[in-house]
Coordinates of C-alpha atoms in Angstrom, one line a residue:
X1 CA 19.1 -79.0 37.0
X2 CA 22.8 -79.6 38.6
X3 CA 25.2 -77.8 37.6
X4 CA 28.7 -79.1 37.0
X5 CA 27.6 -82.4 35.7
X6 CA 27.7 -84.4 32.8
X7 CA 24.8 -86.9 32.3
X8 CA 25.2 -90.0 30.6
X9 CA 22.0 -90.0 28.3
X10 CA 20.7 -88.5 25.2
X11 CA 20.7 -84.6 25.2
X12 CA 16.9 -85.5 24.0
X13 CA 16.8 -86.3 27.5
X14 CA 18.6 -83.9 29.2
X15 CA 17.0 -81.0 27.1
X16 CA 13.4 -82.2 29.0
X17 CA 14.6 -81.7 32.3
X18 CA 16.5 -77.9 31.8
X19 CA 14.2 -75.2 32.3
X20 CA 12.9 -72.6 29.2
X21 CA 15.3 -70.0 29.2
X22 CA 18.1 -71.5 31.5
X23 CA 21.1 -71.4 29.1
X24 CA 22.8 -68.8 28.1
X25 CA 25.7 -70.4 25.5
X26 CA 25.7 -73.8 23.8
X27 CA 28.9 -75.2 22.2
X28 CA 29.0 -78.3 21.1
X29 CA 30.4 -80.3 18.0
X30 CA 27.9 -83.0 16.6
X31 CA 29.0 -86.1 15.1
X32 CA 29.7 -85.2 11.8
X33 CA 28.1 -87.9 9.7
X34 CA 31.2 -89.4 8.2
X35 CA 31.7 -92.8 9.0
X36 CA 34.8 -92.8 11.5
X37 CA 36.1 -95.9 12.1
X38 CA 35.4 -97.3 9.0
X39 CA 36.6 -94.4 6.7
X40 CA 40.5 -94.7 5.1
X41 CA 41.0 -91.5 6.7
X42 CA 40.3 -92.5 10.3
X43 CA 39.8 -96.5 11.6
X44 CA 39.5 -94.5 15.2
X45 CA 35.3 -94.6 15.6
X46 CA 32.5 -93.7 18.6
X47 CA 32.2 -96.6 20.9
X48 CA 28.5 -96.0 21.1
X49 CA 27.2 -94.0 18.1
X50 CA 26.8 -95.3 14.8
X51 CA 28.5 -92.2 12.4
X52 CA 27.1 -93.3 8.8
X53 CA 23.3 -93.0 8.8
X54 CA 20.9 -91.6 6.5
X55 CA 21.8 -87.7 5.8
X56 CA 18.3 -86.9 6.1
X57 CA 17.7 -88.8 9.0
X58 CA 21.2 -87.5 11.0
X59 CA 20.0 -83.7 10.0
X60 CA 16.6 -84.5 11.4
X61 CA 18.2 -85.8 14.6
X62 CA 20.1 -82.8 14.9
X63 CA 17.4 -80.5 14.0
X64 CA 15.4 -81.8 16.5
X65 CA 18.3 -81.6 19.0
X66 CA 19.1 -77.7 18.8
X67 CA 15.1 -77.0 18.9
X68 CA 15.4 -78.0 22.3
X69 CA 18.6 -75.6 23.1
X70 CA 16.4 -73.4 21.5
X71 CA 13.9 -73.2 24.3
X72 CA 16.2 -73.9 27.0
X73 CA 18.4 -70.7 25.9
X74 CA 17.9 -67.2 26.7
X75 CA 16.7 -64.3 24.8
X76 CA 19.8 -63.4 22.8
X77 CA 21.9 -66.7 24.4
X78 CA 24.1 -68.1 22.2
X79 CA 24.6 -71.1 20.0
X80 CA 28.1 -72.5 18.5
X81 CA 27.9 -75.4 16.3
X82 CA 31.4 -77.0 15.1
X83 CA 31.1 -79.0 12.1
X84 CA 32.8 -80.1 9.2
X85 CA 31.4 -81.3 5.9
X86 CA 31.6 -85.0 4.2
X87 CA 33.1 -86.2 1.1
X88 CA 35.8 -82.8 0.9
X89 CA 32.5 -80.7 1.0
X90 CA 30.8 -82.2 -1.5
X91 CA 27.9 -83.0 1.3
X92 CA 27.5 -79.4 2.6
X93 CA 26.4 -80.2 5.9
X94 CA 27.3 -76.7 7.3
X95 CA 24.3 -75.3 5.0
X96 CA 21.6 -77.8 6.1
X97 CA 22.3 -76.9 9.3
X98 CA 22.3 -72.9 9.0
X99 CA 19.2 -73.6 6.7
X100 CA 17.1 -75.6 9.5
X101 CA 18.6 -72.9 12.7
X102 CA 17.4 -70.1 11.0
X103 CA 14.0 -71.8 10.4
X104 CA 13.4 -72.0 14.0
X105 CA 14.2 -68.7 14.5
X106 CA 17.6 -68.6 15.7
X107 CA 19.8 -65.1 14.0
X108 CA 23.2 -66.1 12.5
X109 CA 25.8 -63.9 14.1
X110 CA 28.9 -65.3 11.9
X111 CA 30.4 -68.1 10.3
X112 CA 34.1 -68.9 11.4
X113 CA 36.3 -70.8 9.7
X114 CA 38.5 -73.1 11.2
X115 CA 41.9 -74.0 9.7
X116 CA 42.7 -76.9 11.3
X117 CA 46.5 -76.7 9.8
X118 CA 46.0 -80.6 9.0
X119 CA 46.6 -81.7 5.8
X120 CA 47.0 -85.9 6.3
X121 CA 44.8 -86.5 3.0
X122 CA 46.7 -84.5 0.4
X123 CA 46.6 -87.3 -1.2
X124 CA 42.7 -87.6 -2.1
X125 CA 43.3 -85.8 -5.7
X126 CA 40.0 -87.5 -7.5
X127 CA 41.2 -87.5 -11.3
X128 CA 44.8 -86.3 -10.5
X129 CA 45.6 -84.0 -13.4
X130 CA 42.0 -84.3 -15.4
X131 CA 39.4 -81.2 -14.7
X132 CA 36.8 -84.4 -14.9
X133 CA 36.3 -84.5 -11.2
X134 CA 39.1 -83.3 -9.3
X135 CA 38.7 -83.7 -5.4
X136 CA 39.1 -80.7 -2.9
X137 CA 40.7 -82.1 0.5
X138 CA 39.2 -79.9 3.4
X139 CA 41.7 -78.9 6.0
X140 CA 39.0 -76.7 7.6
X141 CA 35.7 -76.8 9.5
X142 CA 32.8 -74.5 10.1
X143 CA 31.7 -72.7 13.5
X144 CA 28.3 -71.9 12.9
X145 CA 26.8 -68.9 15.5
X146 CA 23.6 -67.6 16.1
X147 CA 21.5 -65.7 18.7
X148 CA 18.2 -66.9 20.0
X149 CA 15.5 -64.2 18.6
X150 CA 18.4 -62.1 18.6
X151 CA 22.1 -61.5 17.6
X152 CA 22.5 -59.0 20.7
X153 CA 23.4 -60.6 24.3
X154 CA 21.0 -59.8 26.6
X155 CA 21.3 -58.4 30.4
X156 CA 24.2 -57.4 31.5
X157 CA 27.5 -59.2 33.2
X158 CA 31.0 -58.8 33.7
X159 CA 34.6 -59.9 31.9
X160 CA 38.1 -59.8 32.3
X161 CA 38.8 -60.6 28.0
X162 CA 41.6 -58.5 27.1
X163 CA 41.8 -56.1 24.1
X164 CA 44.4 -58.5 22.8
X165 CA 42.5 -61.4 23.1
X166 CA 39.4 -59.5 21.7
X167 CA 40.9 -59.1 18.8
X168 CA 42.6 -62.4 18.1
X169 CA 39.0 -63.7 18.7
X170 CA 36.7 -61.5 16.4
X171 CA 38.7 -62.3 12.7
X172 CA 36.7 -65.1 11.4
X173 CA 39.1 -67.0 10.7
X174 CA 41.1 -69.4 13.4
X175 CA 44.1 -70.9 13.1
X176 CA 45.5 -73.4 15.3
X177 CA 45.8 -77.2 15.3
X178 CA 42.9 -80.0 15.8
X179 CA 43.3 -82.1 18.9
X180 CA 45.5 -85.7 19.0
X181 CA 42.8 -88.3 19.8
X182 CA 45.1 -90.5 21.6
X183 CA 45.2 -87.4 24.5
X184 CA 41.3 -87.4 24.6
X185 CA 40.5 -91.3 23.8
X186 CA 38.0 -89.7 21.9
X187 CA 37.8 -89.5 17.6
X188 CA 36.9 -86.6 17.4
X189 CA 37.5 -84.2 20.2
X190 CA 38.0 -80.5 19.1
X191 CA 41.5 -78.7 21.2
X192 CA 40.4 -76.9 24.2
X193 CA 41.1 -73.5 23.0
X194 CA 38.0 -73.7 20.3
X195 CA 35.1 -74.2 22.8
X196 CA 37.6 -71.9 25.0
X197 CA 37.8 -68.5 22.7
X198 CA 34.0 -69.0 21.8
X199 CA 33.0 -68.6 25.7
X200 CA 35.0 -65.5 25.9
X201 CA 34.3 -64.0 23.4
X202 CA 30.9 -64.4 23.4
X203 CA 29.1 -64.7 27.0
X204 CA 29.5 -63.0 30.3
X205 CA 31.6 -64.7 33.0
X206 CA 29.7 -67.2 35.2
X207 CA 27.5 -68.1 32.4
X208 CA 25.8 -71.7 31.8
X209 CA 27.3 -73.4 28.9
X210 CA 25.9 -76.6 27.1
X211 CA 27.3 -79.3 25.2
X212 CA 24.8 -82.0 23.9
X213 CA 27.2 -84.1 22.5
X214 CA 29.7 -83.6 25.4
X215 CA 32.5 -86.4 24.6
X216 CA 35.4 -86.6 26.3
X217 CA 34.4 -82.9 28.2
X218 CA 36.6 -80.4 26.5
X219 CA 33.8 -78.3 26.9
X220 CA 33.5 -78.5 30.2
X221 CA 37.3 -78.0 30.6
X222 CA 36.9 -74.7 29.1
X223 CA 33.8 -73.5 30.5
X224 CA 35.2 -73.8 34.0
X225 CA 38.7 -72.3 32.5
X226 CA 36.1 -68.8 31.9
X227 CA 34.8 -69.2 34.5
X228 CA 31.3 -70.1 34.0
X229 CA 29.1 -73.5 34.8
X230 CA 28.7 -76.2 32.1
X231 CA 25.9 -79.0 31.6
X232 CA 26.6 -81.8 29.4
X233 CA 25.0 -84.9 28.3
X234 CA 26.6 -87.9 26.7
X235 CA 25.3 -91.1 25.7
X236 CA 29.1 -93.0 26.3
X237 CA 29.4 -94.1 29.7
X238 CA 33.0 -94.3 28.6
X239 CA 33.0 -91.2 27.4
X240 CA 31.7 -89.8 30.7
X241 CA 34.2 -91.6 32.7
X242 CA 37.2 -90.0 30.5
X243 CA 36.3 -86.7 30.7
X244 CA 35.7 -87.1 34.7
X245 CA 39.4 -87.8 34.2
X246 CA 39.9 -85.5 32.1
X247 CA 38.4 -82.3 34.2
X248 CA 40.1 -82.7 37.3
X249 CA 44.2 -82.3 36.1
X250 CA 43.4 -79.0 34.1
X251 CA 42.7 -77.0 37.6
X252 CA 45.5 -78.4 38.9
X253 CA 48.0 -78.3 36.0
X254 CA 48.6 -74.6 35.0
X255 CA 50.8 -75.5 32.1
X256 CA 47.6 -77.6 30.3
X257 CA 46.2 -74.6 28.7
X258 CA 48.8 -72.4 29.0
X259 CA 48.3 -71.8 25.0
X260 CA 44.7 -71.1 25.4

């Protein structure tokens, strides 16, 4: 398995090829089920994917996704999931996800929340001023973690995270903005400094870090920014070309992630 690379195919794919035990942090952020592009929150929607199937069938997809980081991880490696739920949580995605990772044995470490410090649909009241069925905009997502087997990092390693930054990382609830999608000519990309903070705070320097659904390589961005290897797969060619783009300026460009 090369390092360094993002491939353009189905994790499914990509999963068959890493070897049992290989991986020792996945962070990823799954489509979310939603229907971007055609939703009246965002007309902005994947090039390749279609975001509005059955719920069933999307969890099963994604169930059947993280079984395979499952195998490819390392005793006590770690898995992030960022996701967000549907209809202003009234499809709690977040839990049918925890509910099928535990069943496979992976051991929740925490739940983060996410405040993405975005409120552009304020507006979505439901019955404004009637208790009948008020809405509940969401301004937040979830960052679901868990251990494999275990909630303790196994082996030992080395790195450089300062106390400061420790601490900044380890309250459970993050506060910074989501990313602007015409930076990332993605829909949906999460800011560097999520995938970023989760690394450090969470797996040794030089590690191997995943991302199934890989997009436009924010990711990879921040794996290489702690200093570890990524692996990605991603089933947009254009996707793969824009974070090929994408990677290259942020080693040479200090001032990129200088808010990291």
């Amino acid at each position: 398995m090369e390092l360094n690379t993002i491939y353009n195919e189905s994790c499914l794919e990509t999963l068959k090829r890493i070897p049992d035990g290989f991986l020792d942090i996945t962070v990823t952020s799954p489509p979310y089920n939603v229907n971007l592009g055609n939703n009246k929150y965002n007309d902005f929607g994947y090039d390749e994917y279609n975001d509005n199937i059955p719920f069933g069938e999307y969890i099963d997809m994604l169930e059947e996704c993280f079984y395979g980081v499952k195998r490819a991880t390392k005793e006590g490696g770690r898995c992030c999931i960022n996701i967000g739920d549907a209809k202003n949580g009234k499809v709690m995605t977040h839990v049918a996800i925890s509910n099928f990772m535990i069943g496979m044995g992976w051991v929740p470490i925490t739940t983060i929340v996410w405040e993405k410090q975005n409120i552009s649909n304020r507006t979505s009241w439901g019955s404004f001023r009637s208790p009948v069925n008020p809405s509940f905009p969401t301004p937040f997502e979830y960052i679901l973690i868990f251990g494999n087997g275990t909630d303790r990092l196994q082996g030992e390693g080395s790195t450089d995270i300062s106390k400061q930054e420790f601490i900044e990382n380890s309250l459970a609830i993050w506060r910074f903005n989501g990313e602007n999608s015409s930076v990332t000519d993605h829909p949906a990309a999460y800011p560097i400094k999520l995938p970023y903070r989760l690394i450090r705070q969470l797996a040794w320097s030089g590690s191997v870090v995943y991302d199934p659904f890989m997009g436009s390589g924010t990711t990879a961005i921040a794996a290489k920014l702690a200093k570890c290897s990524y692996i990605g797969s991603e089933i947009s060619a254009h996707y793969c070309d824009v974070a090929k783009r994408r990677i290259a300026p942020y080693f040479m460009q200090q001032e990129l992630f200088s808010d990291i």
